[in-house]
């Protein structure tokens, strides 16, 4: 489904009973809402599940290609308003986690619970910023081709790369479908994001942290550091998974997701 948001069209999908507890999924970079397929299947019988394509990703419009995390948060809150969702369980993976954490700082009242997957609260250090600059340069001169070759091995666990060709291909396809203009614009937004670490202490809602055991981009040590700052947060390390834990080990990921949701009261 499509919604005119601010200056552009945003693609979104809703599943399950409208009377169910709303769960909103925010995908990582440079992916799209289809990455949540297996979570949607597991939840749609009972919950009101919402997925969407962040501006510049999937089937949402690219706009002018100039992005900030603030703009992604504006879009996200407008989507909740449009769908008349007062508060929801908000799930964000990696970039989706950055958007969720900044949304929590700006609009804590929209959160019923928070699920942070393979993400962090800190900003990029200098090496990280320089890496983004080099990725932007490569994308501008060569499109997504070289970026894919270095990014795919970085986000997936070695065993996934060797033994799950179908998943590797679908991850490659999601990246290939992302326009170079949008990818470069998002990399700049990621490099310019604000640090949300100080706000972790204020998270007073049920929080679940999930991280792939072999996540090299936002490793388990980063997840443990977040857990130590969020009062009463629950953390699970997902075995046999890298940075895309929901795709690489959906059984284990969904097991923790469902158990966490079961503990929440309906509204
Ligand atoms: C993501 O998966 O969203 C990205 O890896 C985030 C990042 O590069 O910081």
mmCIF file with all atom_site columns, C-alpha atoms and ligand atoms in Angstrom, residues 28-29 31 94-95 98 132 151 243, ligand 1:
data_model
loop_
_atom_site.group_PDB
_atom_site.id
_atom_site.type_symbol
_atom_site.label_atom_id
_atom_site.label_alt_id
_atom_site.label_comp_id
_atom_site.label_asym_id
_atom_site.label_entity_id
_atom_site.label_seq_id
_atom_site.pdbx_PDB_ins_code
_atom_site.Cartn_x
_atom_site.Cartn_y
_atom_site.Cartn_z
_atom_site.occupancy
_atom_site.B_iso_or_equiv
_atom_site.pdbx_formal_charge
_atom_site.auth_seq_id
_atom_site.auth_comp_id
_atom_site.auth_asym_id
_atom_site.auth_atom_id
_atom_site.pdbx_PDB_model_num
ATOM   1  C CA . UNK A 1 28  ? 18.246 -1.869 7.988  1.00 0.00 ? 28  UNK A CA 1
ATOM   2  C CA . UNK A 1 29  ? 20.364 -0.253 5.243  1.00 0.00 ? 29  UNK A CA 1
ATOM   3  C CA . UNK A 1 31  ? 17.439 -3.292 2.570  1.00 0.00 ? 31  UNK A CA 1
ATOM   4  C CA . UNK A 1 94  ? 20.631 -1.754 12.563 1.00 0.00 ? 94  UNK A CA 1
ATOM   5  C CA . UNK A 1 95  ? 19.639 1.518  10.793 1.00 0.00 ? 95  UNK A CA 1
ATOM   6  C CA . UNK A 1 98  ? 19.025 4.097  14.972 1.00 0.00 ? 98  UNK A CA 1
ATOM   7  C CA . UNK A 1 132 ? 31.238 5.771  4.700  1.00 0.00 ? 132 UNK A CA 1
ATOM   8  C CA . UNK A 1 151 ? 29.150 -5.296 2.085  1.00 0.00 ? 151 UNK A CA 1
ATOM   9  C CA . UNK A 1 243 ? 24.435 -8.821 11.297 1.00 0.00 ? 243 UNK A CA 1
HETATM 10 C C1 . LIG B 2 .   ? 22.442 -1.489 8.522  1.00 0.00 ? 1   LIG B C1 1
HETATM 11 O O1 . LIG B 2 .   ? 22.387 -2.714 8.455  1.00 0.00 ? 1   LIG B O1 1
HETATM 12 O O2 . LIG B 2 .   ? 21.428 -0.795 8.666  1.00 0.00 ? 1   LIG B O2 1
HETATM 13 C C2 . LIG B 2 .   ? 23.786 -0.824 8.395  1.00 0.00 ? 1   LIG B C2 1
HETATM 14 O O3 . LIG B 2 .   ? 24.784 -1.767 8.410  1.00 0.00 ? 1   LIG B O3 1
HETATM 15 C C3 . LIG B 2 .   ? 23.958 0.193  9.464  1.00 0.00 ? 1   LIG B C3 1
HETATM 16 C C4 . LIG B 2 .   ? 25.298 0.838  9.467  1.00 0.00 ? 1   LIG B C4 1
HETATM 17 O O4 . LIG B 2 .   ? 26.063 0.669  8.505  1.00 0.00 ? 1   LIG B O4 1
HETATM 18 O O5 . LIG B 2 .   ? 25.607 1.548  10.434 1.00 0.00 ? 1   LIG B O5 1
#
